[in-house]
Coordinates of C-alpha atoms in Angstrom, one line a residue:
M95 CA 40.3 -50.8 89.0
D96 CA 39.6 -54.0 90.8
S97 CA 36.0 -55.1 90.0
S98 CA 36.2 -58.4 91.7
S99 CA 33.8 -59.1 94.6
D100 CA 32.5 -62.1 96.5
K101 CA 29.0 -60.7 96.2
P102 CA 27.0 -59.9 93.1
S103 CA 27.2 -56.2 92.5
S104 CA 23.4 -56.0 92.3
L105 CA 23.1 -57.1 95.9
I106 CA 25.1 -54.2 97.2
N107 CA 22.9 -51.2 98.2
S108 CA 25.8 -49.1 99.1
V109 CA 29.6 -49.1 98.8
S110 CA 31.1 -51.7 101.1
S111 CA 32.8 -50.8 104.4
E112 CA 36.1 -51.9 103.0
E113 CA 35.8 -49.3 100.3
L114 CA 35.0 -46.6 102.9
Q115 CA 38.2 -47.4 104.7
K116 CA 40.1 -46.7 101.5
H117 CA 38.6 -43.2 101.3
P118 CA 39.4 -41.2 104.5
D119 CA 37.5 -38.3 103.1
S120 CA 34.2 -40.2 103.4
Q121 CA 34.9 -41.0 107.0
S122 CA 35.4 -37.4 108.2
R123 CA 32.7 -34.9 108.5
P124 CA 32.0 -33.7 105.0
P125 CA 31.7 -29.9 104.4
W126 CA 28.1 -28.9 104.2
S127 CA 29.0 -26.0 101.9
I128 CA 29.2 -28.7 99.2
L129 CA 25.5 -29.4 99.6
A130 CA 24.8 -25.7 99.5
G131 CA 26.8 -25.3 96.4
G132 CA 25.0 -28.3 94.8
W133 CA 21.7 -26.8 95.8
L134 CA 22.4 -23.5 94.1
L135 CA 23.7 -25.1 90.9
Q136 CA 20.5 -27.2 90.7
F137 CA 18.4 -24.1 91.4
A138 CA 20.1 -22.1 88.6
G139 CA 20.6 -24.9 86.2
L140 CA 18.0 -27.7 86.2
G141 CA 15.5 -25.3 87.9
H142 CA 15.8 -23.2 84.7
C143 CA 15.4 -26.2 82.5
N144 CA 12.3 -27.2 84.4
S145 CA 10.9 -23.8 83.4
F146 CA 11.0 -24.5 79.7
G147 CA 7.3 -24.8 79.5
V148 CA 7.1 -21.1 79.9
Y149 CA 9.4 -20.7 76.9
E150 CA 7.4 -23.3 74.9
D151 CA 4.2 -21.2 75.5
F152 CA 5.8 -17.9 74.8
Y153 CA 7.7 -19.1 71.7
K154 CA 4.6 -20.7 70.2
E155 CA 2.4 -17.6 70.7
V156 CA 4.9 -14.8 70.2
Y157 CA 8.6 -15.2 69.6
L158 CA 8.8 -18.3 67.3
S159 CA 5.2 -18.2 66.1
N160 CA 6.2 -19.5 62.6
S161 CA 7.4 -22.7 64.1
S162 CA 5.3 -25.7 65.2
S163 CA 4.9 -27.0 68.8
S164 CA 7.0 -30.0 67.8
D165 CA 9.8 -27.9 66.3
I166 CA 9.9 -25.7 69.4
S167 CA 9.9 -28.7 71.7
W168 CA 13.2 -29.7 70.1
I169 CA 14.8 -26.8 71.9
G170 CA 13.8 -28.2 75.3
S171 CA 14.5 -31.8 74.4
V172 CA 18.0 -31.1 73.1
Q173 CA 18.7 -29.1 76.2
I174 CA 17.6 -31.8 78.6
A175 CA 19.1 -34.6 76.5
L176 CA 22.5 -33.0 76.5
L177 CA 22.2 -32.3 80.3
F178 CA 21.8 -36.0 80.9
G179 CA 23.6 -37.4 77.9
I180 CA 27.0 -35.8 78.6
G181 CA 26.7 -37.3 82.1
L182 CA 28.3 -40.5 80.8
L183 CA 31.5 -38.6 79.7
S184 CA 31.5 -36.1 82.6
G185 CA 30.9 -38.9 85.2
V186 CA 33.9 -40.9 83.9
L187 CA 36.1 -37.8 83.8
S188 CA 35.1 -36.9 87.3
D189 CA 36.0 -40.4 88.5
R190 CA 39.4 -39.8 86.9
G191 CA 40.0 -36.7 89.0
H192 CA 38.9 -33.8 86.7
F193 CA 36.0 -32.6 88.9
R194 CA 37.1 -29.0 89.3
T195 CA 37.8 -28.5 85.6
L196 CA 34.4 -29.8 84.7
M197 CA 32.6 -27.6 87.1
W198 CA 34.3 -24.4 86.1
S199 CA 34.0 -25.2 82.4
S200 CA 30.3 -25.8 83.0
A201 CA 29.8 -22.5 84.9
V202 CA 31.6 -20.3 82.2
L203 CA 29.7 -22.0 79.3
Y204 CA 26.3 -21.7 81.1
I205 CA 26.7 -18.0 81.8
V206 CA 27.9 -17.2 78.2
T207 CA 25.1 -19.2 76.5
N208 CA 22.4 -17.8 78.8
F209 CA 23.3 -14.3 77.7
T210 CA 23.7 -15.4 74.1
L211 CA 20.0 -16.2 74.0
S212 CA 19.3 -12.5 74.5
L213 CA 21.0 -11.7 71.2
T214 CA 18.5 -13.7 69.1
T215 CA 15.6 -12.1 67.3
V216 CA 12.0 -13.0 66.5
N217 CA 11.6 -16.2 64.5
Q218 CA 15.3 -17.0 64.6
Y219 CA 14.6 -20.6 65.4
Y220 CA 18.1 -22.0 64.8
A221 CA 19.8 -19.3 66.8
V222 CA 17.5 -20.1 69.8
L223 CA 18.1 -23.8 69.3
L224 CA 21.9 -23.3 69.2
S225 CA 22.1 -21.1 72.3
Q226 CA 19.3 -22.5 74.5
G227 CA 19.3 -26.1 73.3
F228 CA 22.9 -27.0 72.5
G229 CA 24.7 -24.3 74.5
I230 CA 22.9 -24.5 77.9
G231 CA 22.4 -28.2 77.6
T232 CA 26.1 -28.9 77.1
A233 CA 27.0 -26.5 79.9
L234 CA 24.7 -28.2 82.4
G235 CA 25.7 -31.7 81.2
L236 CA 29.3 -31.1 82.2
A237 CA 28.3 -30.5 85.9
W238 CA 25.2 -32.6 86.6
V239 CA 26.7 -36.1 87.2
P240 CA 30.0 -34.8 88.8
T241 CA 27.9 -32.8 91.3
F242 CA 25.9 -35.8 92.5
G243 CA 28.8 -38.2 92.1
T244 CA 30.9 -36.1 94.5
I245 CA 28.1 -35.7 96.9
G246 CA 27.4 -39.4 96.9
R247 CA 31.1 -40.1 97.5
L248 CA 31.3 -37.6 100.5
F249 CA 28.1 -38.7 102.1
P250 CA 28.2 -42.5 101.8
H251 CA 26.2 -43.2 105.0
H252 CA 23.5 -40.6 104.2
R253 CA 23.6 -40.7 100.4
D254 CA 19.9 -40.5 99.7
L255 CA 19.4 -37.6 102.1
A256 CA 22.4 -35.7 100.8
I257 CA 21.4 -36.2 97.1
G258 CA 17.8 -35.3 98.0
I259 CA 18.8 -32.0 99.7
A260 CA 21.0 -30.9 96.8
G261 CA 18.5 -32.1 94.2
S262 CA 15.7 -30.1 95.8
G263 CA 17.4 -27.0 94.4
A264 CA 15.9 -27.9 91.0
S265 CA 12.4 -28.1 92.5
F266 CA 12.7 -24.7 94.3
G267 CA 14.2 -23.2 91.1
G268 CA 11.3 -24.7 89.2
I269 CA 8.9 -22.8 91.6
V270 CA 10.6 -19.4 91.4
Q271 CA 11.9 -19.3 87.8
P272 CA 8.6 -19.9 86.0
I273 CA 6.9 -17.1 88.0
L274 CA 9.8 -14.8 87.2
L275 CA 9.9 -15.7 83.5
N276 CA 6.2 -15.4 83.1
Y277 CA 6.2 -11.9 84.7
L278 CA 9.2 -10.8 82.6
F279 CA 7.7 -12.1 79.3
Q280 CA 4.1 -11.3 79.7
K281 CA 3.7 -8.4 82.2
S282 CA 6.9 -6.4 82.1
T283 CA 7.8 -3.8 79.4
L284 CA 11.4 -5.1 79.1
G285 CA 10.9 -7.2 76.0
F286 CA 12.3 -10.7 75.4
Q287 CA 16.0 -9.8 75.1
N288 CA 16.2 -7.7 78.3
S289 CA 14.0 -10.2 80.2
V290 CA 16.5 -12.9 79.3
R291 CA 19.3 -10.8 80.5
V292 CA 17.7 -10.3 83.9
S293 CA 17.1 -14.1 84.2
A294 CA 20.6 -14.8 83.0
G295 CA 22.2 -12.3 85.4
I296 CA 20.4 -13.9 88.4
N297 CA 21.4 -17.4 87.3
A298 CA 25.0 -16.3 86.6
L299 CA 25.4 -15.0 90.2
L300 CA 24.0 -18.2 91.7
T301 CA 26.1 -20.4 89.4
L302 CA 29.3 -18.7 90.3
L303 CA 28.5 -18.9 94.0
G304 CA 27.5 -22.5 93.8
T305 CA 30.6 -23.5 91.8
I306 CA 32.9 -21.7 94.3
W307 CA 31.3 -23.6 97.2
I308 CA 31.2 -27.0 95.7
T309 CA 34.8 -26.9 94.2
R310 CA 36.5 -25.3 97.3
N311 CA 36.0 -28.3 99.5
A312 CA 35.3 -31.2 97.1
V313 CA 37.6 -34.3 97.4
S314 CA 38.5 -36.3 94.3
P315 CA 38.4 -40.1 94.4
Q316 CA 41.2 -41.5 96.6
N317 CA 42.3 -43.8 93.7
P318 CA 41.2 -42.1 90.4
I319 CA 40.7 -44.5 87.6
K320 CA 43.8 -44.7 85.4
G321 CA 43.0 -47.7 83.1
K322 CA 40.1 -48.5 80.9
L323 CA 36.7 -48.8 82.5
N324 CA 34.8 -51.8 81.3
I325 CA 31.4 -50.3 81.1
L326 CA 29.9 -53.2 79.1
S327 CA 30.4 -55.4 82.1
F328 CA 27.7 -53.4 83.8
F329 CA 25.1 -54.7 81.3
K330 CA 25.7 -58.3 82.3
E331 CA 23.8 -57.5 85.5
G332 CA 20.1 -58.2 85.1
P333 CA 18.8 -55.7 87.6
Y334 CA 21.0 -53.0 86.1
V335 CA 19.6 -53.6 82.6
L336 CA 16.0 -53.5 83.9
L337 CA 16.8 -50.4 85.9
N338 CA 18.0 -48.5 82.8
L339 CA 15.1 -49.8 80.7
G340 CA 12.8 -48.3 83.4
F341 CA 14.7 -45.0 83.2
F342 CA 14.1 -44.8 79.4
C343 CA 10.4 -45.5 79.5
S344 CA 9.6 -43.4 82.6
E345 CA 11.6 -40.3 81.4
F346 CA 9.7 -40.4 78.1
G347 CA 6.5 -39.8 79.9
F348 CA 7.9 -37.3 82.4
L349 CA 8.6 -34.8 79.6
F350 CA 4.9 -34.2 79.1
P351 CA 4.2 -32.0 82.1
L352 CA 7.7 -30.4 82.0
I353 CA 7.3 -29.2 78.4
Y354 CA 3.6 -28.9 77.8
L355 CA 1.8 -28.3 81.1
Q356 CA 1.4 -24.5 80.7
L357 CA 0.4 -24.8 77.1
F358 CA -2.0 -27.6 78.0
A359 CA -3.7 -25.4 80.7
R360 CA -4.0 -22.4 78.4
T361 CA -5.6 -24.4 75.5
R362 CA -8.1 -25.9 78.0
G363 CA -9.5 -22.4 78.4
I364 CA -7.9 -21.5 81.7
A365 CA -7.2 -17.8 82.2
L366 CA -3.7 -16.6 81.2
G367 CA -2.9 -15.3 84.7
E368 CA -3.8 -18.7 86.2
T369 CA -1.7 -20.7 83.8
F370 CA 1.4 -18.8 85.0
F371 CA 1.4 -20.9 88.2
T372 CA 1.0 -24.4 86.7
L373 CA 4.7 -25.1 86.4
S374 CA 5.4 -23.5 89.8
V375 CA 2.7 -25.7 91.4
W376 CA 4.2 -28.8 89.7
N377 CA 7.7 -28.0 90.9
G378 CA 6.4 -27.0 94.4
A379 CA 4.7 -30.3 94.7
T380 CA 7.9 -32.0 93.5
A381 CA 9.8 -30.3 96.3
A382 CA 7.2 -31.6 98.8
G383 CA 7.6 -35.1 97.4
R384 CA 11.3 -34.9 97.8
V385 CA 11.0 -34.1 101.4
A386 CA 8.1 -36.5 102.2
I387 CA 9.9 -39.5 100.6
L388 CA 12.8 -39.0 103.0
C389 CA 10.5 -40.0 105.8
L390 CA 10.3 -43.6 104.5
P391 CA 12.5 -46.2 106.3
A392 CA 16.0 -46.4 105.0
R393 CA 15.7 -50.2 104.5
I394 CA 13.4 -49.6 101.5
H395 CA 15.5 -50.0 98.4
P396 CA 15.5 -46.9 96.1
I397 CA 14.4 -49.0 93.1
T398 CA 11.3 -50.1 95.0
I399 CA 10.5 -46.4 95.7
I400 CA 10.9 -45.3 92.1
S401 CA 8.7 -48.1 91.0
G402 CA 5.9 -47.0 93.3
A403 CA 6.4 -43.4 92.4
C404 CA 6.1 -44.1 88.6
L405 CA 2.9 -46.1 89.2
G406 CA 1.3 -43.2 91.0
L407 CA 2.5 -40.6 88.4
S408 CA 1.1 -42.7 85.5
V409 CA -2.3 -42.6 87.2
C410 CA -2.0 -38.8 87.5
L411 CA -1.0 -38.4 83.9
F412 CA -4.0 -40.4 82.7
A413 CA -6.1 -38.1 84.9
Y414 CA -5.2 -35.1 82.7
I415 CA -7.5 -36.4 80.0
P416 CA -10.8 -35.2 81.5
V417 CA -9.4 -32.0 83.0
R418 CA -11.3 -28.9 82.1
T419 CA -11.0 -26.4 85.0
F420 CA -8.2 -24.6 86.8
L421 CA -9.0 -26.5 90.0
D422 CA -8.8 -29.8 88.1
V423 CA -5.4 -28.9 86.8
M424 CA -4.1 -27.8 90.2
V425 CA -5.2 -31.0 91.9
V426 CA -3.8 -33.4 89.3
T427 CA -0.6 -31.3 88.9
S428 CA 0.0 -31.3 92.7
L429 CA -0.4 -35.1 93.0
G430 CA 1.7 -35.7 90.0
G431 CA 4.4 -33.4 91.2
I432 CA 4.6 -35.2 94.6
F433 CA 5.1 -38.6 92.9
Y434 CA 7.7 -37.0 90.6
G435 CA 9.5 -35.6 93.6
A436 CA 9.6 -39.0 95.2
Y437 CA 11.2 -40.4 92.1
C438 CA 13.9 -37.8 91.4
P439 CA 16.4 -38.3 94.2
H440 CA 16.0 -42.0 94.4
A441 CA 16.6 -42.4 90.7
V442 CA 20.2 -41.2 91.2
S443 CA 20.5 -43.3 94.3
A444 CA 19.3 -46.4 92.4
S445 CA 22.1 -46.1 89.9
A446 CA 24.6 -45.4 92.6
S447 CA 23.5 -48.4 94.7
Q448 CA 24.7 -50.7 91.9
A449 CA 28.3 -49.5 92.1
R450 CA 30.8 -52.1 93.2
N451 CA 33.3 -49.4 94.4
M452 CA 33.5 -45.7 94.7
E453 CA 35.7 -45.3 91.6
E454 CA 32.9 -46.4 89.2
L455 CA 30.2 -44.3 91.0
G456 CA 30.2 -41.5 88.4
A457 CA 30.1 -44.0 85.5
R458 CA 27.1 -45.9 86.9
I459 CA 25.2 -42.7 87.4
G460 CA 26.4 -41.4 84.0
I461 CA 25.1 -44.4 82.1
G462 CA 21.7 -44.0 83.7
T463 CA 21.6 -40.3 82.7
F464 CA 22.7 -41.2 79.1
I465 CA 19.8 -43.6 78.8
V466 CA 17.5 -40.8 80.1
A467 CA 19.0 -38.4 77.5
I468 CA 17.9 -40.7 74.6
A469 CA 14.4 -40.5 76.0
T470 CA 14.4 -36.8 76.5
L471 CA 15.6 -36.2 72.9
C472 CA 12.8 -38.3 71.5
A473 CA 9.8 -37.6 73.7
P474 CA 8.9 -33.9 73.3
P475 CA 9.0 -33.9 69.4
I476 CA 6.9 -37.1 69.3
L477 CA 4.4 -35.8 71.8
G478 CA 4.3 -32.5 69.9
A479 CA 3.7 -34.3 66.6
L480 CA 0.8 -36.2 68.1
L481 CA -0.6 -33.0 69.5
A482 CA -0.6 -31.3 66.1
D483 CA -2.0 -27.8 65.4
G484 CA -5.4 -28.7 66.7
F485 CA -4.2 -29.3 70.3
R486 CA -5.7 -32.8 70.5
W487 CA -4.3 -33.7 73.9
D488 CA -5.7 -37.2 74.5
T489 CA -3.2 -39.2 72.3
P490 CA 0.0 -37.6 73.7
I491 CA -1.3 -37.9 77.3
I492 CA -2.1 -41.6 76.8
L493 CA 1.4 -42.3 75.3
A494 CA 3.1 -40.4 78.2
A495 CA 1.1 -42.1 80.9
S496 CA 1.6 -45.6 79.3
T497 CA 5.4 -45.2 79.1
V498 CA 5.6 -44.2 82.7
L499 CA 3.5 -47.2 83.7
I500 CA 5.8 -49.5 81.6
G501 CA 8.8 -47.9 83.4
S502 CA 7.2 -48.8 86.7
T503 CA 7.0 -52.4 85.6
F504 CA 10.7 -52.5 84.7
F505 CA 11.7 -51.0 88.1
A506 CA 9.5 -53.5 89.9
S507 CA 11.1 -56.4 88.0
A508 CA 14.5 -55.1 88.9
A509 CA 13.6 -54.9 92.6
I510 CA 12.2 -58.5 92.5
L511 CA 15.3 -59.8 90.8
L512 CA 17.5 -58.1 93.4
R513 CA 15.5 -59.6 96.2
R514 CA 15.8 -63.1 94.6
Q515 CA 19.6 -62.7 94.1
K516 CA 20.0 -61.6 97.7
L517 CA 18.0 -64.6 99.0
A518 CA 20.1 -67.0 96.8
H519 CA 23.3 -65.4 98.1
L520 CA 22.2 -65.8 101.7
I521 CA 21.2 -69.5 101.1
H522 CA 24.6 -70.0 99.5
M523 CA 26.4 -68.4 102.4
N524 CA 24.5 -70.5 104.9
T525 CA 25.2 -73.7 103.0
N526 CA 29.0 -73.0 103.0
S527 CA 29.1 -72.0 106.7

């Protein structure tokens, strides 16, 4: 892979026109069924992960009542950490031409481990951790980065829009699946095992359909990487380092609403029936944020957008401290979800924008998701330990909000450095002309 360039890689907001000429697949009209397939996979996969707050609440009160909130949160943190962490490996393998193998391996493993969860019994903590945490997390990790890497490769001129459309499946899944799971767990007479089978069956159908659509028309890189990829060279770029520091800090705080929101609402004295909708409201607002942010001018760099989104979200997280009523929860959750929705698609685009060519696109995104994985593995147990058995929410909320605010600062610093490097490059070009 030729990594040489007459421009600093941090100045390139999209793959150069020369690179597009090398990839005829990116010049032709890309099949929109790939976006539909990606949307379904996000609905069934990450949308299910975004519903873990329902499991956290049910496990704590009923199914794993002998375990602490911190122990239970390990299930969700391992699941999300593997989803993002395996992205470094799967991204590189996808760049090397193994996209279809990764996608079908992910689909089969996801379906099997989803149904395996229904075979566990009450207070079998490690069985639940193995199937839901390690199994589902590994399955989703095999497909997450390849999905967005392929979409970014096929839609180079409308990358943010395409990634935003496909990624919105996670938000819509996060609206529907918490309502479904709460109904199955709390109001139906099916019991936990049969409820899981219903959920697993629906997600299996969507996963198979999505995998068929996205693999049928996907195009592998024109020149798959054959040699060794020098990933360490990426970290010689100041903006890229700051970007990934921002990913770590911000993701640490994001996990609070994703894991603890429903439990938070219930322990604040809000009626059980009303708490069922907290995660759905969060994910619905996230979907609205994804759509609204696409209205911004294309000239605004994605790193600038995610910096502003994290600043707004940190304010919303601090606002959870005085919350006491259902209306308060809904208002803060709606605003926070909008900012989170603005962040999600542009976080992927921010990593992709630093790629020097299409062959390293998956690796760039994969490194970012690996950094995120470290944060997701650490955050829920730490927040749960600070919460303790007395449900003292102020300390974990302050920590979560502060880390998101720090992440916003790192993103802003990366954006400023990019702007300075671009200005220096223009001055250099004018001097030589």
